[in-house]
JSON list of C-alpha atoms in Angstrom, two decimals:
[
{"chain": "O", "resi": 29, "resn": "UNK", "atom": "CA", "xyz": [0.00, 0.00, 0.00]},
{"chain": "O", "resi": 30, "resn": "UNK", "atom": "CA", "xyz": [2.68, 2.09, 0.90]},
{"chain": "O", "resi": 31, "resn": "UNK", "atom": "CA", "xyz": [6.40, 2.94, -1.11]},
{"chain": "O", "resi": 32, "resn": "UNK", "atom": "CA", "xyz": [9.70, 2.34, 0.86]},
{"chain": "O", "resi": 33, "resn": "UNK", "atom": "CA", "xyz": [9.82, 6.31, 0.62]},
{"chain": "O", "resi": 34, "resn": "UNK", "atom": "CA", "xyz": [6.62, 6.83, 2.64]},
{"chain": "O", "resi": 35, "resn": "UNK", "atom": "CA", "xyz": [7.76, 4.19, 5.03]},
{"chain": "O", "resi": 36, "resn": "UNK", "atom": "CA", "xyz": [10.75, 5.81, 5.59]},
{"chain": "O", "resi": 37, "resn": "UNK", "atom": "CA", "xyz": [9.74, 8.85, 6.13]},
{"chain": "O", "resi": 38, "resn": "UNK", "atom": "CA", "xyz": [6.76, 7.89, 8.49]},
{"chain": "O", "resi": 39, "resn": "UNK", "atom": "CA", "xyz": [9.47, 5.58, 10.40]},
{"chain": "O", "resi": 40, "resn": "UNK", "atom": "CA", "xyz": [12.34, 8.07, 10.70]},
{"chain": "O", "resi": 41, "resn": "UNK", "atom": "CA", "xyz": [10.03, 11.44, 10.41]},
{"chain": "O", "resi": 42, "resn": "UNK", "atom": "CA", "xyz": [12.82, 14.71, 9.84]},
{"chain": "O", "resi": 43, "resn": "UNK", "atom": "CA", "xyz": [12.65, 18.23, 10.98]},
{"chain": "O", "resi": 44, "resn": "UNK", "atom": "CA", "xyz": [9.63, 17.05, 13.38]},
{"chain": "O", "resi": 45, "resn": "UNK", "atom": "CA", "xyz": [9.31, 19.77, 16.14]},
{"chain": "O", "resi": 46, "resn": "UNK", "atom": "CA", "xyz": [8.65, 23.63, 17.23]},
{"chain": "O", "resi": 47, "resn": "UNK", "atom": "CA", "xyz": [11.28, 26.58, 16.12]},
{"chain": "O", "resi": 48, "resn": "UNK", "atom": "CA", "xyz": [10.75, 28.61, 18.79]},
{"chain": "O", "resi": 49, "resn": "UNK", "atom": "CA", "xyz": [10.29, 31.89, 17.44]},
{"chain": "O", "resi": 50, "resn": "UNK", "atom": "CA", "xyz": [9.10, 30.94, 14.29]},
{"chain": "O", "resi": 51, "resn": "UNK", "atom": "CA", "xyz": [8.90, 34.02, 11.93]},
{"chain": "O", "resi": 52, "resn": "UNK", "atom": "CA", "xyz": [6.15, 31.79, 9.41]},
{"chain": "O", "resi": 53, "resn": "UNK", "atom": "CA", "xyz": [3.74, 29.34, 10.96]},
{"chain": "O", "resi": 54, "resn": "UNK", "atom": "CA", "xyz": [0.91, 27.32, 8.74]},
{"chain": "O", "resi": 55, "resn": "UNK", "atom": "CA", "xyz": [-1.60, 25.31, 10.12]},
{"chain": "O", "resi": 56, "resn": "UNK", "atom": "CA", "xyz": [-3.77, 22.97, 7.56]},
{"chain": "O", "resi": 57, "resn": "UNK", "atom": "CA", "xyz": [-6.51, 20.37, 8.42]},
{"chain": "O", "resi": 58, "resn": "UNK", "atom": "CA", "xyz": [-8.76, 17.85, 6.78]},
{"chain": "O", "resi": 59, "resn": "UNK", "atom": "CA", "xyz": [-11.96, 17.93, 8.85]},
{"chain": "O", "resi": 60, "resn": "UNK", "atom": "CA", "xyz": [-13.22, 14.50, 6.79]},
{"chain": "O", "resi": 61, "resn": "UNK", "atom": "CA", "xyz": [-9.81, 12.48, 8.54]},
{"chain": "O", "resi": 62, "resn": "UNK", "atom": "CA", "xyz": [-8.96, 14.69, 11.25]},
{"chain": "O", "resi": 63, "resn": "UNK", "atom": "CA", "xyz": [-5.27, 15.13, 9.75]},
{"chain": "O", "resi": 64, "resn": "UNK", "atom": "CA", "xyz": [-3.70, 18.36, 10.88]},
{"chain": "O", "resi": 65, "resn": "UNK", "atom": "CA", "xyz": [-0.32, 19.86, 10.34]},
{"chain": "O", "resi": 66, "resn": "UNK", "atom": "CA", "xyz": [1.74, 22.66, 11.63]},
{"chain": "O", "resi": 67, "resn": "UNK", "atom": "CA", "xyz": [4.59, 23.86, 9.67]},
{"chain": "O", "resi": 68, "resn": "UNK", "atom": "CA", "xyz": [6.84, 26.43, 11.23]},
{"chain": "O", "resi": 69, "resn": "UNK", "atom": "CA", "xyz": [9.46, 28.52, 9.06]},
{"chain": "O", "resi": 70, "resn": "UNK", "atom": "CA", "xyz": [12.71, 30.58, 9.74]},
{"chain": "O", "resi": 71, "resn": "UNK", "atom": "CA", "xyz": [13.15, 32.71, 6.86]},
{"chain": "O", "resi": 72, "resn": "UNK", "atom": "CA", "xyz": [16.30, 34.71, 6.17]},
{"chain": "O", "resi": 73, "resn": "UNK", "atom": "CA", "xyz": [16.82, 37.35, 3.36]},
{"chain": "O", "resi": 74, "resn": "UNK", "atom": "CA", "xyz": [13.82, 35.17, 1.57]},
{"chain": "O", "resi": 75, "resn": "UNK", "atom": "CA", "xyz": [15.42, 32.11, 2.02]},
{"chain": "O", "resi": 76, "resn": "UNK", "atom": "CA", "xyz": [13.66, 29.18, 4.31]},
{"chain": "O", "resi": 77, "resn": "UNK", "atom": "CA", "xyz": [16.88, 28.43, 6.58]},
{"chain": "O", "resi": 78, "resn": "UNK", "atom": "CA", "xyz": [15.00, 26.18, 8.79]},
{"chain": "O", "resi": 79, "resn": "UNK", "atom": "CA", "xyz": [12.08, 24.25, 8.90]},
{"chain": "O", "resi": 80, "resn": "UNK", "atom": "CA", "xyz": [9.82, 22.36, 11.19]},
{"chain": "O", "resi": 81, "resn": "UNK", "atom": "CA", "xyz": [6.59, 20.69, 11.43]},
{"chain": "O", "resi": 82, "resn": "UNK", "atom": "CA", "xyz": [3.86, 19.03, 13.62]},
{"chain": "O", "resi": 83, "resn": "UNK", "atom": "CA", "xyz": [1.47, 16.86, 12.62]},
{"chain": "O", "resi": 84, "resn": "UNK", "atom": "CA", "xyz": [-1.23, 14.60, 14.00]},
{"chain": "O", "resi": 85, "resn": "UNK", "atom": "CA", "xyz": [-2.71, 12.27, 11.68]},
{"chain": "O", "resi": 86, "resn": "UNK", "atom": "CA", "xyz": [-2.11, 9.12, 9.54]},
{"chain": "O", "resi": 87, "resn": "UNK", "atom": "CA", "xyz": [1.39, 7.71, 8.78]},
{"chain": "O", "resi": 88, "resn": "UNK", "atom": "CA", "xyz": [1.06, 9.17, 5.52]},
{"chain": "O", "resi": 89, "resn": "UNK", "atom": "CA", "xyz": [0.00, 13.02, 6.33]},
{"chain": "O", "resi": 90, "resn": "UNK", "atom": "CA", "xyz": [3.33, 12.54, 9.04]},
{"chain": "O", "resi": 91, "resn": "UNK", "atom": "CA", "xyz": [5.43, 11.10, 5.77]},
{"chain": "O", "resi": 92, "resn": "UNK", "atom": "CA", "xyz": [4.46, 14.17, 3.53]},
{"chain": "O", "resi": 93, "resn": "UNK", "atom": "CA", "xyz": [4.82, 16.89, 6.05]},
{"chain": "O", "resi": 94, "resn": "UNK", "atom": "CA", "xyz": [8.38, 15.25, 6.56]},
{"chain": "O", "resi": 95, "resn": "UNK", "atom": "CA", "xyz": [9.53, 15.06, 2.88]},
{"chain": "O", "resi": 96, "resn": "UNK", "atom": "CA", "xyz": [8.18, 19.16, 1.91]},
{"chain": "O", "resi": 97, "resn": "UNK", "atom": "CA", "xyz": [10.66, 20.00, 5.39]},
{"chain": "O", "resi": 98, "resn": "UNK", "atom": "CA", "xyz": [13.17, 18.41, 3.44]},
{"chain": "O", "resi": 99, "resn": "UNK", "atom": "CA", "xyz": [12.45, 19.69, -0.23]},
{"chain": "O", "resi": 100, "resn": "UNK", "atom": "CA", "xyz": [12.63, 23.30, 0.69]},
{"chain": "O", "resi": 101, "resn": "UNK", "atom": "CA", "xyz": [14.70, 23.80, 3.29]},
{"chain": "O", "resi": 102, "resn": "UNK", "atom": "CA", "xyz": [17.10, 26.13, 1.95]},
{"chain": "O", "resi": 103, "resn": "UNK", "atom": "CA", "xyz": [14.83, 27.30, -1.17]},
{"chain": "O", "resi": 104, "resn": "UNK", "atom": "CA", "xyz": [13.87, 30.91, -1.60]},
{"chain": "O", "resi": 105, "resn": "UNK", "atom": "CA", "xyz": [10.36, 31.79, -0.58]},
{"chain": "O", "resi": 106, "resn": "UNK", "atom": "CA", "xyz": [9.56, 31.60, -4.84]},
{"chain": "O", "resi": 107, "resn": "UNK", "atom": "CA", "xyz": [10.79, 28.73, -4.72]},
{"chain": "O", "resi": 108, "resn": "UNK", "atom": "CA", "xyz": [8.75, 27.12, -2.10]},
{"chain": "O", "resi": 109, "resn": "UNK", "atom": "CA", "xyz": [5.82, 28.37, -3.11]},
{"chain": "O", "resi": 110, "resn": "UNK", "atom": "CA", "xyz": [6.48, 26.14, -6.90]},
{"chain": "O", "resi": 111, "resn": "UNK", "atom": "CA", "xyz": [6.11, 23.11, -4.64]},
{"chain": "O", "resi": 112, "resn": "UNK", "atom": "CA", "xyz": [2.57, 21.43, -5.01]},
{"chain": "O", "resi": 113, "resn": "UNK", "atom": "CA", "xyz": [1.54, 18.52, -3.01]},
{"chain": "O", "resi": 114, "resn": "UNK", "atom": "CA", "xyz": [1.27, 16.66, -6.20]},
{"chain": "O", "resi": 115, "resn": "UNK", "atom": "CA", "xyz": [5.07, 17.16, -6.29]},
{"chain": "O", "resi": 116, "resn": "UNK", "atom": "CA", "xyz": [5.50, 15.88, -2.60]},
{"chain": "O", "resi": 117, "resn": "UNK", "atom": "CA", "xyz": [3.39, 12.76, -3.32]},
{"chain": "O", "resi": 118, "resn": "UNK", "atom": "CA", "xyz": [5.64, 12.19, -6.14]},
{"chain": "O", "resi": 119, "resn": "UNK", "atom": "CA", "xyz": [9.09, 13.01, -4.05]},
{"chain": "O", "resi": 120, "resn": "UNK", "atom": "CA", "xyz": [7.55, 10.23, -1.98]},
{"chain": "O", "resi": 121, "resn": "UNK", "atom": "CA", "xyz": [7.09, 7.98, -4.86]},
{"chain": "O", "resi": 122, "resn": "UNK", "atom": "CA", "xyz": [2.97, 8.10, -4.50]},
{"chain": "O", "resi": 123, "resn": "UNK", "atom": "CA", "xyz": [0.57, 7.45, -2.51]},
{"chain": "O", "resi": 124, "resn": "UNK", "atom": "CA", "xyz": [-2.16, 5.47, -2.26]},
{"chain": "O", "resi": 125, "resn": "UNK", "atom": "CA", "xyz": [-5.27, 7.16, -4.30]},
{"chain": "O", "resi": 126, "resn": "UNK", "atom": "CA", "xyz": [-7.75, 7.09, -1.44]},
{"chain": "O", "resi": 127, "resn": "UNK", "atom": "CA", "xyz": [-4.92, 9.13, 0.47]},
{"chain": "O", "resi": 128, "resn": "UNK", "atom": "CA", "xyz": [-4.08, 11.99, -1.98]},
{"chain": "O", "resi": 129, "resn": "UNK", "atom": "CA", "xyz": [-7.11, 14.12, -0.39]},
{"chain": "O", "resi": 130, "resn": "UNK", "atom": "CA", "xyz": [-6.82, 13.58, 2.87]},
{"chain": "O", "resi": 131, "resn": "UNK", "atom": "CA", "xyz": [-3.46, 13.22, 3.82]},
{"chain": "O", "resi": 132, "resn": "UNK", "atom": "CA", "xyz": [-1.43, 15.47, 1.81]},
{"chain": "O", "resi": 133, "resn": "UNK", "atom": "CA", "xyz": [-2.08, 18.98, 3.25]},
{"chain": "O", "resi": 134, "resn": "UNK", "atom": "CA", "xyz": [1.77, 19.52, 3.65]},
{"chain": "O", "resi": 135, "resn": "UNK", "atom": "CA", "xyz": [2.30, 22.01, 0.59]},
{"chain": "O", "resi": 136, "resn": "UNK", "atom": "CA", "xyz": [-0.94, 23.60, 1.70]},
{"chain": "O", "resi": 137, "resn": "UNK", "atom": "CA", "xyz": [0.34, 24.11, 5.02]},
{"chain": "O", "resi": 138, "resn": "UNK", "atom": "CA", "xyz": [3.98, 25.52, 3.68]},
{"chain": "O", "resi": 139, "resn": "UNK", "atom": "CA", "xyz": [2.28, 27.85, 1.57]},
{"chain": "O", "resi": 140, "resn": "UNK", "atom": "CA", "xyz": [-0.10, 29.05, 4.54]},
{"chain": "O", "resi": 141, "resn": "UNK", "atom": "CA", "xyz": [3.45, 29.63, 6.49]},
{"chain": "O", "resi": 142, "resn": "UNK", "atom": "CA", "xyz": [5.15, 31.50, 4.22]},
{"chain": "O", "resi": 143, "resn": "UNK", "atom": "CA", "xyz": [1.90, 33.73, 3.37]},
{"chain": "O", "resi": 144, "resn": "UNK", "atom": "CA", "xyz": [2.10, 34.70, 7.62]},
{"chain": "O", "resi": 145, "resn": "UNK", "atom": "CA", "xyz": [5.72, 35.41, 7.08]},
{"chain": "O", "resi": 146, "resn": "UNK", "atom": "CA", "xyz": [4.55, 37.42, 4.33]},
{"chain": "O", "resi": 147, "resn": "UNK", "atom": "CA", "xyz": [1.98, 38.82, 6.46]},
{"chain": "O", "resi": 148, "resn": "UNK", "atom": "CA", "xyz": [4.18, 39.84, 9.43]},
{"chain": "O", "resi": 149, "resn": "UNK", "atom": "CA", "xyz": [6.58, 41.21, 6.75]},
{"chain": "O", "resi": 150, "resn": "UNK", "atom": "CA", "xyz": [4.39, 43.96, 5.13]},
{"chain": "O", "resi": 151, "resn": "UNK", "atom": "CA", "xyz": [2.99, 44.63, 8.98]}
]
């Protein structure tokens, strides 16, 4: 049901956690699964120079918000924003079809956190 990627990355999760003092923070749920993630940003002259996340859900929403911490960290804020969760789901090598909808919020919760950065920015 799964890929070895999605395993992987539901097994040995990366960047899980809090940046305390986040300067971008992006919060997505799925009310239909109950899936929700937290994605928290440090962004320095527009680049994403570290990223967290926190997510309560299904081994695959944890596996997604994982793998976007690890495709943009270090990407400009244009770049980030390229990233769709079709392209995570893909990074991961797919997932299963009944859990594209439910499951993978993660590039809607990065784009949420950089759009608060944003926010915060222009004041």
């Amino acid at each position: 049901m799964y890929t070895d990627k999605v395993m992987d990355h539901f097994q040995n999760p990366r960047n899980v956690g809090e940046i305390e003092n986040a300067n971008g923070v992006g919060e997505v749920g799925n009310a239909v699964c109950g899936d929700i993630m937290k994605i928290y940003l440090q962004v320095e002259d527009n680049r994403i120079v570290d990223v967290k996340f926190k997510t309560f859900g299904c081994g695959a929403a944890i596996a997604t918000s994982s793998m976007v911490t690890e495709m943009v960290k270090g990407k400009t804020l244009e770049e980030a924003l390229e990233i769709t969760n079709q392209a995570v789901a893909e990074a991961l090598d797919g997932l299963p079809p009944q859990k594209m909808h439910c499951s993978n919020l993660a590039a809607d919760a990065l784009h949420k956190a950089i759009q608060d950065y944003r926010s915060k920015l222009a004041g």
